[in-house]
Short mmCIF file of C-alpha atoms and ligand atoms in Angstrom, two decimals:
data_model
loop_
_atom_site.label_atom_id
_atom_site.label_comp_id
_atom_site.label_asym_id
_atom_site.label_seq_id
_atom_site.Cartn_x
_atom_site.Cartn_y
_atom_site.Cartn_z
CA MET A 29 27.30 -18.67 -27.18
CA ARG A 30 25.55 -16.02 -29.23
CA VAL A 31 23.12 -13.58 -27.67
CA THR A 32 21.73 -10.13 -28.41
CA PHE A 33 21.92 -7.53 -25.67
CA LYS A 34 19.26 -4.85 -25.90
CA ILE A 35 20.60 -2.23 -23.53
CA TRP A 36 19.30 1.12 -22.30
CA ARG A 37 21.74 3.88 -23.33
CA GLN A 38 21.39 7.36 -21.86
CA GLU A 39 24.15 9.97 -21.91
CA SER A 40 23.02 11.84 -18.82
CA ASN A 41 19.95 12.58 -16.76
CA SER A 42 18.84 15.27 -19.20
CA ASP A 43 19.19 12.95 -22.20
CA ASP A 44 16.07 11.07 -23.35
CA GLY A 45 17.76 7.70 -23.69
CA ARG A 46 17.05 4.77 -26.00
CA PHE A 47 17.61 1.05 -26.41
CA VAL A 48 20.59 -0.10 -28.47
CA GLU A 49 21.02 -3.70 -29.65
CA TYR A 50 24.40 -5.44 -29.57
CA GLU A 51 24.90 -8.87 -31.06
CA VAL A 52 27.72 -10.77 -29.41
CA ASP A 53 29.00 -14.27 -30.23
CA ASN A 54 32.09 -14.61 -28.09
CA ILE A 55 30.28 -15.32 -24.83
CA SER A 56 30.80 -18.52 -22.88
CA GLU A 57 28.20 -20.06 -20.61
CA GLU A 58 30.62 -19.94 -17.69
CA MET A 59 30.90 -16.16 -17.88
CA SER A 60 29.06 -14.13 -15.33
CA PHE A 61 26.55 -11.66 -16.69
CA LEU A 62 28.84 -8.75 -15.77
CA GLU A 63 31.81 -10.42 -17.49
CA ALA A 64 29.70 -10.65 -20.62
CA LEU A 65 29.05 -6.91 -20.34
CA ASP A 66 32.82 -6.36 -19.78
CA SER A 67 33.56 -8.29 -22.92
CA LEU A 68 30.99 -6.28 -24.86
CA ASN A 69 32.55 -3.08 -23.51
CA GLU A 70 36.02 -4.19 -24.64
CA SER A 71 34.80 -4.63 -28.17
CA LEU A 72 33.11 -1.22 -27.99
CA VAL A 73 36.46 0.29 -26.93
CA GLN A 74 38.16 -1.39 -29.88
CA GLN A 75 35.57 0.10 -32.21
CA GLY A 76 36.19 3.49 -30.63
CA LYS A 77 32.64 3.68 -29.23
CA GLY A 78 31.54 4.77 -25.77
CA VAL A 79 31.32 1.95 -23.21
CA ILE A 80 28.13 0.97 -21.42
CA ALA A 81 28.16 2.37 -17.89
CA PHE A 82 27.04 -0.03 -15.16
CA ASP A 83 27.64 -0.15 -11.42
CA HIS A 84 29.61 -2.96 -9.79
CA ASP A 85 32.19 -3.41 -7.09
CA CYS A 86 32.64 -6.66 -5.15
CA ARG A 87 31.19 -9.03 -7.76
CA GLU A 88 30.51 -11.49 -5.00
CA GLY A 89 27.01 -10.45 -3.97
CA ILE A 90 27.86 -8.42 -0.89
CA CYS A 91 28.17 -4.76 -1.87
CA GLY A 92 24.81 -4.15 -3.53
CA GLN A 93 26.18 -2.01 -6.36
CA CYS A 94 25.40 -4.08 -9.41
CA GLY A 95 21.61 -4.27 -9.76
CA VAL A 96 19.95 -3.92 -13.15
CA PHE A 97 16.62 -5.04 -14.58
CA ILE A 98 17.15 -8.02 -16.89
CA ASN A 99 14.40 -9.46 -19.10
CA GLY A 100 11.68 -8.00 -16.93
CA ARG A 101 13.01 -9.06 -13.54
CA ALA A 102 15.23 -7.30 -10.99
CA ASN A 103 18.65 -8.97 -11.20
CA GLY A 104 17.49 -11.36 -13.92
CA PRO A 105 15.51 -14.57 -14.03
CA HIS A 106 16.46 -16.00 -10.63
CA SER A 107 14.93 -14.97 -7.31
CA ASN A 108 16.96 -13.73 -4.34
CA THR A 109 20.21 -13.02 -6.15
CA THR A 110 22.34 -10.08 -7.25
CA THR A 111 23.17 -9.33 -10.88
CA CYS A 112 26.85 -10.18 -10.34
CA GLN A 113 25.84 -13.69 -9.24
CA LEU A 114 23.97 -14.31 -12.49
CA HIS A 115 25.70 -16.42 -15.16
CA MET A 116 25.24 -16.60 -18.89
CA ARG A 117 24.19 -20.26 -18.59
CA SER A 118 20.86 -18.91 -17.34
CA PHE A 119 20.14 -17.67 -20.87
CA LYS A 120 19.37 -19.51 -24.06
CA GLU A 121 21.46 -19.55 -27.21
CA GLY A 122 20.34 -16.68 -29.45
CA GLU A 123 18.25 -15.05 -26.73
CA VAL A 124 17.55 -11.31 -26.74
CA ILE A 125 18.49 -10.02 -23.29
CA VAL A 126 16.86 -6.72 -22.40
CA VAL A 127 18.84 -4.75 -19.82
CA GLU A 128 17.31 -1.68 -18.16
CA PRO A 129 18.31 0.51 -15.25
CA TRP A 130 16.24 0.47 -12.03
CA ARG A 131 13.15 2.59 -12.73
CA ALA A 132 11.84 4.78 -9.92
CA LYS A 133 11.37 8.51 -9.51
CA ALA A 134 13.66 8.36 -6.48
CA PHE A 135 16.40 6.64 -8.55
CA PRO A 136 17.20 9.04 -11.41
CA VAL A 137 19.45 7.66 -14.16
CA ILE A 138 23.00 9.02 -14.07
CA LYS A 139 24.24 7.29 -17.20
CA ASP A 140 23.11 4.16 -19.08
CA LEU A 141 22.45 1.54 -16.40
CA VAL A 142 23.78 3.56 -13.47
CA VAL A 143 21.19 5.15 -11.20
CA ASP A 144 21.54 7.58 -8.32
CA ARG A 145 20.58 5.76 -5.12
CA SER A 146 21.54 8.56 -2.75
CA SER A 147 17.89 8.69 -1.65
CA PHE A 148 18.73 5.49 0.27
CA ASP A 149 21.72 7.22 1.88
CA ARG A 150 19.51 10.08 3.02
CA ILE A 151 17.05 7.65 4.60
CA ILE A 152 19.94 6.09 6.57
CA GLN A 153 21.28 9.52 7.53
CA SER A 154 17.90 10.47 8.96
CA GLY A 155 18.06 7.82 11.69
CA GLY A 156 19.77 4.59 10.67
CA PHE A 157 22.40 4.80 13.41
CA ILE A 158 22.74 4.75 17.19
CA THR A 159 24.02 7.68 19.20
CA ALA A 160 27.13 6.44 21.02
CA LYS A 161 30.47 7.78 22.17
CA THR A 162 33.27 6.94 19.81
CA GLY A 163 36.65 5.84 21.11
CA THR A 164 37.80 2.44 22.24
CA ALA A 165 35.35 -0.39 21.73
CA PRO A 166 33.23 -1.00 24.84
CA GLU A 167 33.34 -4.30 26.69
CA ALA A 168 31.28 -6.68 24.56
CA ASN A 169 29.60 -8.43 27.47
CA SER A 170 28.38 -5.32 29.24
CA ILE A 171 25.17 -5.42 27.19
CA LEU A 172 23.90 -8.97 26.82
CA VAL A 173 21.94 -9.86 23.68
CA GLY A 174 20.05 -13.13 23.29
CA LYS A 175 21.09 -15.36 20.41
CA ASP A 176 17.64 -15.22 18.77
CA ILE A 177 17.65 -11.42 18.87
CA ALA A 178 21.21 -11.23 17.57
CA ASP A 179 20.39 -13.63 14.72
CA SER A 180 17.27 -11.75 13.80
CA ALA A 181 19.12 -8.41 13.84
CA MET A 182 21.79 -9.92 11.58
CA ASP A 183 19.14 -11.15 9.13
CA MET A 184 17.82 -7.61 8.76
CA ALA A 185 21.24 -5.97 8.78
CA ALA A 186 22.09 -8.19 5.81
CA CYS A 187 20.35 -5.66 3.54
CA ILE A 188 22.96 -4.44 1.05
CA GLY A 189 20.88 -1.48 -0.13
CA CYS A 190 20.93 -2.60 -3.76
CA GLY A 191 17.49 -1.18 -4.57
CA ALA A 192 16.01 -4.33 -6.13
CA CYS A 193 13.00 -3.98 -3.82
CA VAL A 194 12.24 -0.52 -5.16
CA ALA A 195 12.97 -1.54 -8.74
CA THR A 196 10.53 -4.43 -8.70
CA CYS A 197 7.80 -2.71 -6.68
CA LYS A 198 4.79 -1.57 -8.69
CA ASN A 199 4.66 1.50 -6.43
CA SER A 200 8.44 2.10 -6.29
CA SER A 201 8.15 1.76 -2.53
CA ALA A 202 11.26 1.64 -0.36
CA ALA A 203 9.39 -0.03 2.49
CA LEU A 204 11.49 -3.21 2.56
CA PHE A 205 14.80 -1.34 2.60
CA THR A 206 13.69 1.22 5.17
CA SER A 207 12.12 -1.38 7.44
CA ALA A 208 15.26 -3.54 7.42
CA LYS A 209 17.38 -0.52 8.28
CA ILE A 210 15.04 0.49 11.11
CA ASN A 211 14.39 -2.96 12.56
CA HIS A 212 17.92 -4.26 12.85
CA LEU A 213 18.60 -1.39 15.25
CA ASN A 214 15.19 -1.22 16.96
CA ILE A 215 15.37 -4.85 18.01
CA LEU A 216 18.75 -4.50 19.80
CA PRO A 217 19.19 -2.96 23.26
CA GLN A 218 21.64 -0.42 21.79
CA GLY A 219 19.02 0.77 19.33
CA LYS A 220 15.89 0.53 21.46
CA THR A 221 16.30 3.85 23.29
CA GLU A 222 15.97 5.82 20.07
CA SER A 223 13.49 3.52 18.36
CA SER A 224 10.48 5.88 18.17
CA LYS A 225 12.53 8.77 16.90
CA ARG A 226 14.22 6.49 14.38
CA VAL A 227 11.03 5.06 12.92
CA LEU A 228 9.36 8.48 12.73
CA GLU A 229 12.28 10.18 11.02
CA MET A 230 13.26 7.42 8.64
CA THR A 231 9.71 6.85 7.38
CA GLU A 232 9.23 10.58 6.99
CA ARG A 233 12.44 10.77 4.94
CA MET A 234 11.27 7.82 2.86
CA GLU A 235 8.14 9.73 1.96
CA LEU A 236 10.02 12.95 1.16
CA GLU A 237 12.25 11.02 -1.23
CA ASP A 238 9.28 10.24 -3.50
CA PHE A 239 8.93 6.53 -2.78
CA GLY A 240 5.40 5.09 -3.01
CA HIS A 241 3.15 3.25 -0.55
CA CYS A 242 3.54 -0.42 0.28
CA SER A 243 0.75 -2.60 -1.17
CA PHE A 244 2.24 -5.86 0.19
CA THR A 245 2.46 -7.43 -3.24
CA GLY A 246 5.47 -9.34 -1.91
CA ALA A 247 7.57 -8.87 -5.06
CA CYS A 248 10.37 -7.24 -3.03
CA GLU A 249 11.04 -10.24 -0.83
CA ILE A 250 11.17 -12.51 -3.88
CA GLU A 251 13.83 -10.32 -5.54
CA CYS A 252 15.80 -9.33 -2.43
CA PRO A 253 19.29 -10.87 -2.70
CA GLU A 254 19.40 -11.13 1.08
CA ASN A 255 16.00 -12.76 1.61
CA ILE A 256 14.79 -9.92 3.83
CA SER A 257 11.29 -10.87 4.90
CA ILE A 258 8.27 -8.68 4.15
CA SER A 259 7.25 -9.13 7.81
CA ASN A 260 9.84 -6.41 8.46
CA ILE A 261 7.52 -3.91 6.82
CA ALA A 262 4.73 -4.99 9.16
CA LYS A 263 7.10 -4.56 12.11
CA MET A 264 7.98 -1.07 10.88
CA ASN A 265 4.25 -0.28 10.64
CA PHE A 266 3.78 -1.57 14.18
CA ASP A 267 6.62 0.57 15.58
CA LEU A 268 5.37 3.57 13.63
CA LEU A 269 1.82 3.17 14.92
CA LYS A 270 3.19 2.86 18.46
CA ALA A 271 5.39 5.92 18.04
CA LYS A 272 2.56 8.02 16.60
CA LEU A 273 0.02 6.99 19.24
CA PHE A 274 2.27 7.31 22.30
CA LYS A 275 4.44 10.19 21.19
CA GLY A 276 3.61 12.00 24.44
CA MET B 25 0.90 10.91 5.30
CA LEU B 26 1.84 7.54 3.83
CA PHE B 27 1.22 6.14 7.27
CA VAL B 28 -2.13 7.79 7.92
CA ARG B 29 -3.42 6.93 4.48
CA LYS B 30 -2.65 3.25 4.57
CA ASN B 31 -4.02 2.87 8.10
CA ILE B 32 -7.29 4.45 7.02
CA MET B 33 -7.41 2.07 4.04
CA ALA B 34 -6.84 -0.89 6.31
CA PHE B 35 -9.36 0.16 8.98
CA THR B 36 -12.14 0.97 6.55
CA GLY B 37 -11.34 -2.14 4.46
CA LEU B 38 -11.60 -4.42 7.48
CA PHE B 39 -14.78 -2.70 8.59
CA LEU B 40 -16.25 -3.37 5.15
CA CYS B 41 -15.21 -7.01 5.53
CA ILE B 42 -17.15 -7.27 8.80
CA PHE B 43 -20.14 -5.67 7.11
CA LEU B 44 -19.97 -8.28 4.34
CA VAL B 45 -20.24 -11.10 6.89
CA VAL B 46 -23.41 -9.61 8.38
CA HIS B 47 -24.78 -8.79 4.94
CA LEU B 48 -24.22 -12.34 3.70
CA GLY B 49 -25.68 -13.80 6.87
CA GLY B 50 -28.89 -11.82 6.52
CA ASN B 51 -29.27 -12.61 2.86
CA LEU B 52 -28.90 -16.34 3.39
CA ILE B 53 -32.53 -16.12 4.56
CA LEU B 54 -33.38 -15.97 0.84
CA LEU B 55 -32.25 -19.59 0.50
CA LEU B 56 -34.95 -20.83 2.91
CA PRO B 57 -38.24 -22.22 1.47
CA SER B 58 -40.13 -19.27 0.04
CA GLU B 59 -43.04 -19.26 2.54
CA THR B 60 -40.63 -19.02 5.50
CA ALA B 61 -38.22 -16.70 3.69
CA HIS B 62 -40.85 -14.17 2.67
CA GLY B 63 -41.99 -13.15 6.14
CA LEU B 64 -38.61 -13.60 7.78
CA TYR B 65 -36.76 -11.53 5.21
CA ASN B 66 -39.19 -8.63 5.42
CA SER B 67 -39.19 -8.55 9.21
CA TYR B 68 -35.36 -8.82 9.22
CA SER B 69 -35.20 -5.87 6.84
CA ALA B 70 -37.69 -3.85 8.92
CA LYS B 71 -35.75 -4.57 12.13
CA LEU B 72 -32.50 -3.44 10.53
CA GLY B 73 -34.10 -0.21 9.37
CA GLY B 74 -35.70 0.48 12.76
CA ASN B 75 -32.71 -0.29 14.98
CA ILE B 76 -30.86 2.83 16.17
CA PHE B 77 -27.61 0.89 16.61
CA ILE B 78 -27.79 -0.37 13.04
CA ARG B 79 -28.51 3.16 11.85
CA VAL B 80 -25.36 4.47 13.50
CA VAL B 81 -23.34 1.58 12.12
CA SER B 82 -24.72 2.21 8.65
CA ILE B 83 -23.49 5.80 8.80
CA PHE B 84 -20.04 4.40 9.53
CA LEU B 85 -20.55 2.07 6.61
CA TYR B 86 -21.30 4.85 4.12
CA LEU B 87 -18.41 6.83 5.55
CA SER B 88 -16.09 3.84 5.20
CA ILE B 89 -16.95 3.33 1.56
CA LEU B 90 -16.39 7.02 0.94
CA LEU B 91 -13.08 7.22 2.83
CA HIS B 92 -11.85 3.92 1.38
CA THR B 93 -12.53 5.19 -2.13
CA VAL B 94 -11.05 8.65 -1.58
CA TYR B 95 -7.90 7.22 -0.01
CA ALA B 96 -7.66 4.57 -2.72
CA ALA B 97 -7.48 7.43 -5.22
CA LEU B 98 -4.89 9.34 -3.14
CA ILE B 99 -2.71 6.26 -2.64
CA THR B 100 -2.90 5.19 -6.26
CA SER B 101 -2.01 8.66 -7.50
CA LYS B 102 0.97 8.93 -5.12
CA ASN B 103 2.14 5.48 -6.26
CA ASN B 104 1.86 6.45 -9.89
CA LYS B 105 3.84 9.62 -9.23
CA SER B 106 6.61 7.61 -7.57
CA LYS B 107 7.13 5.44 -10.62
CA GLY B 108 9.92 6.09 -13.05
CA LYS B 109 9.82 5.33 -16.75
CA LYS B 110 7.98 2.15 -17.63
CA TYR B 111 10.12 -0.95 -18.10
CA LEU B 112 10.21 -2.17 -21.70
CA VAL B 113 9.93 -5.73 -20.45
CA ASN B 114 8.23 -6.26 -17.12
CA HIS B 115 7.66 -9.72 -15.67
CA THR B 116 7.12 -8.71 -12.06
CA ILE B 117 3.99 -10.86 -12.30
CA GLU B 118 6.45 -13.75 -11.69
CA SER B 119 7.24 -12.37 -8.27
CA SER B 120 3.81 -11.27 -7.07
CA SER B 121 0.15 -12.02 -7.73
CA TRP B 122 -1.93 -10.18 -10.32
CA THR B 123 -4.51 -9.48 -7.63
CA SER B 124 -2.05 -7.72 -5.36
CA GLN B 125 -0.87 -5.55 -8.25
CA ASN B 126 -4.37 -4.50 -9.29
CA MET B 127 -6.16 -3.59 -6.07
CA GLY B 128 -7.18 -0.23 -7.54
CA LEU B 129 -8.73 -1.77 -10.64
CA LEU B 130 -10.54 -4.42 -8.58
CA GLY B 131 -11.73 -1.77 -6.14
CA PHE B 132 -13.03 0.34 -8.99
CA SER B 133 -15.10 -2.59 -10.30
CA ILE B 134 -16.50 -3.05 -6.79
CA LEU B 135 -17.44 0.63 -6.70
CA ILE B 136 -19.37 0.27 -9.95
CA PHE B 137 -21.15 -2.74 -8.51
CA ILE B 138 -21.97 -0.90 -5.29
CA LEU B 139 -23.61 1.83 -7.34
CA ILE B 140 -25.68 -0.67 -9.34
CA HIS B 141 -26.59 -2.49 -6.14
CA LEU B 142 -27.65 0.67 -4.32
CA SER B 143 -29.74 1.80 -7.25
CA ASN B 144 -31.52 -1.58 -7.24
CA PHE B 145 -32.46 -1.61 -3.57
CA TRP B 146 -31.35 1.25 -1.37
CA TRP B 147 -32.59 3.89 -3.76
CA ARG B 148 -36.12 2.45 -3.74
CA VAL B 149 -36.48 0.98 -0.27
CA LYS B 150 -34.58 3.55 1.81
CA LEU B 151 -34.84 6.75 -0.14
CA GLY B 152 -38.23 6.04 -1.66
CA TYR B 153 -37.35 6.98 -5.24
CA GLY B 154 -38.81 5.16 -8.22
CA GLU B 155 -41.72 2.78 -8.02
CA ILE B 156 -43.42 2.67 -4.64
CA VAL B 157 -42.45 -0.33 -2.48
CA PRO B 158 -45.47 -2.62 -1.92
CA LEU B 159 -46.37 -3.79 1.58
CA ASP B 160 -46.69 -7.44 2.63
CA SER B 161 -49.55 -9.03 4.63
CA ASN B 162 -47.94 -7.79 7.89
CA GLY B 163 -47.80 -4.24 6.63
CA LEU B 164 -44.01 -4.32 6.21
CA LYS B 165 -42.17 -3.15 3.10
CA ASP B 166 -42.05 -6.17 0.81
CA VAL B 167 -38.31 -6.25 0.17
CA TYR B 168 -38.52 -9.97 -0.48
CA LEU B 169 -40.77 -9.30 -3.44
CA ILE B 170 -38.45 -6.63 -4.85
CA THR B 171 -35.49 -8.99 -4.53
CA THR B 172 -37.18 -11.97 -6.14
CA GLU B 173 -38.56 -9.75 -8.91
CA LEU B 174 -35.09 -8.38 -9.62
CA PHE B 175 -33.58 -11.83 -9.92
CA LYS B 176 -36.24 -12.97 -12.35
CA ASN B 177 -34.17 -11.00 -14.81
CA PRO B 178 -31.26 -13.22 -15.93
CA TYR B 179 -29.14 -10.15 -16.78
CA TYR B 180 -29.20 -9.04 -13.17
CA VAL B 181 -28.36 -12.55 -11.99
CA PHE B 182 -25.40 -12.47 -14.34
CA ILE B 183 -24.25 -9.02 -13.16
CA TYR B 184 -24.50 -9.98 -9.50
CA VAL B 185 -22.55 -13.19 -10.01
CA ILE B 186 -19.84 -11.65 -12.20
CA PHE B 187 -19.16 -8.65 -9.95
CA ILE B 188 -18.64 -10.85 -6.90
CA ILE B 189 -15.43 -12.11 -8.53
CA PRO B 190 -13.48 -8.81 -8.23
CA LEU B 191 -14.83 -8.40 -4.69
CA SER B 192 -13.60 -11.83 -3.72
CA MET B 193 -10.18 -11.17 -5.28
CA HIS B 194 -9.93 -7.78 -3.59
CA ILE B 195 -10.56 -9.40 -0.22
CA LYS B 196 -8.18 -12.27 -0.88
CA HIS B 197 -5.28 -9.82 -0.97
CA GLY B 198 -6.75 -6.99 1.07
CA PHE B 199 -7.63 -8.94 4.21
CA SER B 200 -4.09 -10.06 5.04
CA SER B 201 -2.56 -6.88 3.67
CA ALA B 202 -4.65 -4.82 6.08
CA PHE B 203 -3.33 -6.74 9.07
CA LYS B 204 0.25 -6.16 7.92
CA THR B 205 -0.47 -2.49 7.37
CA LEU B 206 -1.75 -2.31 10.94
CA GLY B 207 1.43 -3.93 12.20
CA LEU B 208 0.85 -7.67 12.56
CA TYR B 209 4.41 -8.85 12.05
CA ASN B 210 4.67 -12.30 13.60
CA LEU B 211 5.18 -14.66 10.63
CA ASN B 212 3.07 -17.38 12.19
CA TYR B 213 0.12 -15.06 12.64
CA ILE B 214 0.60 -13.56 9.19
CA ARG B 215 0.31 -17.05 7.72
CA LYS B 216 -2.84 -17.79 9.72
CA VAL B 217 -4.43 -14.47 8.78
CA SER B 218 -3.83 -15.06 5.09
CA ILE B 219 -5.41 -18.52 5.35
CA ILE B 220 -8.43 -16.92 7.03
CA GLY B 221 -8.51 -14.24 4.31
CA ASN B 222 -8.44 -16.87 1.57
CA MET B 223 -11.26 -18.83 3.18
CA PHE B 224 -13.23 -15.65 3.71
CA SER B 225 -12.86 -14.64 0.06
CA ILE B 226 -14.10 -18.07 -1.05
CA ILE B 227 -17.09 -17.94 1.31
CA ILE B 228 -18.00 -14.50 -0.04
CA LEU B 229 -17.62 -15.72 -3.62
CA ILE B 230 -19.81 -18.79 -3.15
CA GLY B 231 -22.32 -17.26 -0.75
CA PHE B 232 -23.13 -14.16 -2.75
CA SER B 233 -23.24 -15.89 -6.13
CA VAL B 234 -25.43 -18.77 -4.96
CA ILE B 235 -28.17 -16.44 -3.69
CA PRO B 236 -29.17 -14.74 -6.98
CA VAL B 237 -28.89 -18.01 -8.89
CA ALA B 238 -31.07 -19.86 -6.37
CA VAL B 239 -33.66 -17.09 -6.34
CA TYR B 240 -33.70 -17.09 -10.15
CA LEU B 241 -34.12 -20.86 -10.42
CA ARG B 242 -36.95 -20.83 -7.90
CA GLY B 243 -38.74 -18.10 -9.82
CA LEU B 244 -38.70 -20.03 -13.12
C1 HEM C 18 -16.95 -4.02 0.18
C2 HEM C 18 -16.01 -3.45 -0.47
C3 HEM C 18 -14.52 -3.43 -0.12
C4 HEM C 18 -13.82 -4.15 0.80
C5 HEM C 18 -14.32 -5.20 1.75
C6 HEM C 18 -12.43 -3.70 0.72
C7 HEM C 18 -11.41 -4.17 1.49
C8 HEM C 18 -10.09 -3.76 1.40
C9 HEM C 18 -9.04 -4.12 2.28
C10 HEM C 18 -9.18 -5.00 3.52
C11 HEM C 18 -7.90 -3.54 1.83
C12 HEM C 18 -6.51 -3.68 2.41
C13 HEM C 18 -5.97 -2.44 3.06
C14 HEM C 18 -4.47 -2.49 3.20
O1 HEM C 18 -3.77 -3.05 2.36
O2 HEM C 18 -3.98 -1.96 4.17
C15 HEM C 18 -8.22 -2.82 0.66
C16 HEM C 18 -7.30 -2.14 -0.12
C17 HEM C 18 -7.62 -1.39 -1.22
N1 HEM C 18 -8.89 -1.09 -1.66
FE1 HEM C 18 -10.61 -1.92 -0.96
N2 HEM C 18 -12.32 -2.74 -0.26
C18 HEM C 18 -13.58 -2.54 -0.79
C19 HEM C 18 -13.94 -1.64 -1.77
C20 HEM C 18 -13.03 -0.85 -2.46
C21 HEM C 18 -13.42 0.14 -3.44
C22 HEM C 18 -14.84 0.51 -3.81
C23 HEM C 18 -12.23 0.68 -3.91
C24 HEM C 18 -11.98 1.74 -4.95
C25 HEM C 18 -12.79 2.45 -5.59
C26 HEM C 18 -11.14 0.02 -3.24
C27 HEM C 18 -9.81 0.27 -3.48
C28 HEM C 18 -8.77 -0.27 -2.77
C29 HEM C 18 -7.37 -0.08 -3.06
C30 HEM C 18 -6.79 0.78 -4.20
C31 HEM C 18 -6.66 -0.79 -2.10
C32 HEM C 18 -5.17 -1.00 -2.06
C33 HEM C 18 -4.36 -0.01 -1.37
C34 HEM C 18 -2.91 -0.42 -1.55
O3 HEM C 18 -2.45 -0.52 -2.68
O4 HEM C 18 -2.26 -0.67 -0.58
N3 HEM C 18 -11.66 -0.90 -2.37
N4 HEM C 18 -9.58 -2.94 0.41
S1 FES C 19 28.90 -6.18 -7.47
FE1 FES C 19 28.75 -6.23 -5.29
S2 FES C 19 26.83 -7.16 -5.04
FE2 FES C 19 27.09 -7.34 -7.16
#
């Protein structure tokens, strides 16, 4: 199939950046979107031009590296999917496909479609862990966890930190990401003891990293590849209110 | 600060919602037959003005509007600062409602309406500016007369009906959003609250637009 890629090219963070159009006609419908970019990059190499930089790793929807903004939607036209799970059959013959990096002040562009998501790492570092002795694994049954709690914690822990929630949010808010990372620990007995400290520090870090407020537009949960529910943000607000009021 | 700001938005917003219920309730008197409505409306208005409890609540009301507006500006400016470059193509409207994305714009229209509304009534009746308010046969301020006079003017009827639309939209999103901001996280309850919010926004829309139209038609 023949399509035109209109891709954001930017040498470095200090470069202004611009869109460049590439017409390609050797694409098959079975190709994944990233394979189509690979194929475009190969032809750029053959022409002696610089390749388009984009993030990717697992290409099976589990690592959260690959996100880009495609035709006005985070990770392309489908809801709840990663960019690597998108296939060229989702586009029409002759279509112009506009590809942009995630846009948020907290996600500066490194090169082309690659953005720096270390603001997410710093949110995790501020409290997204439990304090425990390392060494041999403890006996699994010494702390019992109900199946419903375990399932719910797994649902939230499924967040792959791809940044689609921030990219699609009109306020560039990281509320969905941060709430998932707080809640999956706060709900478990291992995480409960440090829950107030965790919610206070992680939300404070979120603010320092220049993310916006949450307006509950709900766009994040539509784009989230892992279907993380927006009710997590409400739970984070609840824990935060509790922590602020009863700080002692 | 993110936390404090949004909680203030939610608290003041919900308080304004409660006010709207009372405000609509009182104004429904205007739909009664005019002989009954005239006396009832004026004595209702006089009672409101004379009641110390209502006076205290009305201070909270003015404060709420002020805080809600100031924090709306703070929140919107922080959000704008958090944004990166604009997307060339942006279809995020496919993943969230227009209303939820434009709370600031809708709120700003409401603010303009509040100013018009206050200048029509509050300014004259409460602060005593402009034309003197006539008294009715019981010696009470004839607010009923002022209201029916105002809605003899079709332009005002139009303004009052049109501006209720942004208010209704603002509430449709704001009501359930406020509960989530304040920490209501049970999905079942969230669903129920948004149904209540939707019904509330429709009641506000119909209630407040029927009143000026009815008063206008009766005055023809
Ligand atoms: C009777 C009038 C009003 C009512 C009943 C009302 C109600 C509400 C409610 C319940 C919320 C939700 C709070 C939350 O999401 O936590 C809200 C949000 C908001 N209101 Fe109002 N409001 C009114 C007037 C205004 C005015 C006059 C403005 C601006 C000048 C305004 C601007 C905003 C903004 C910007 C938000 C969204 C904040 C965000 O993005 O999260 N509102 N309002
Ligand atoms: S490359 Fe790992 S999620 Fe897409």
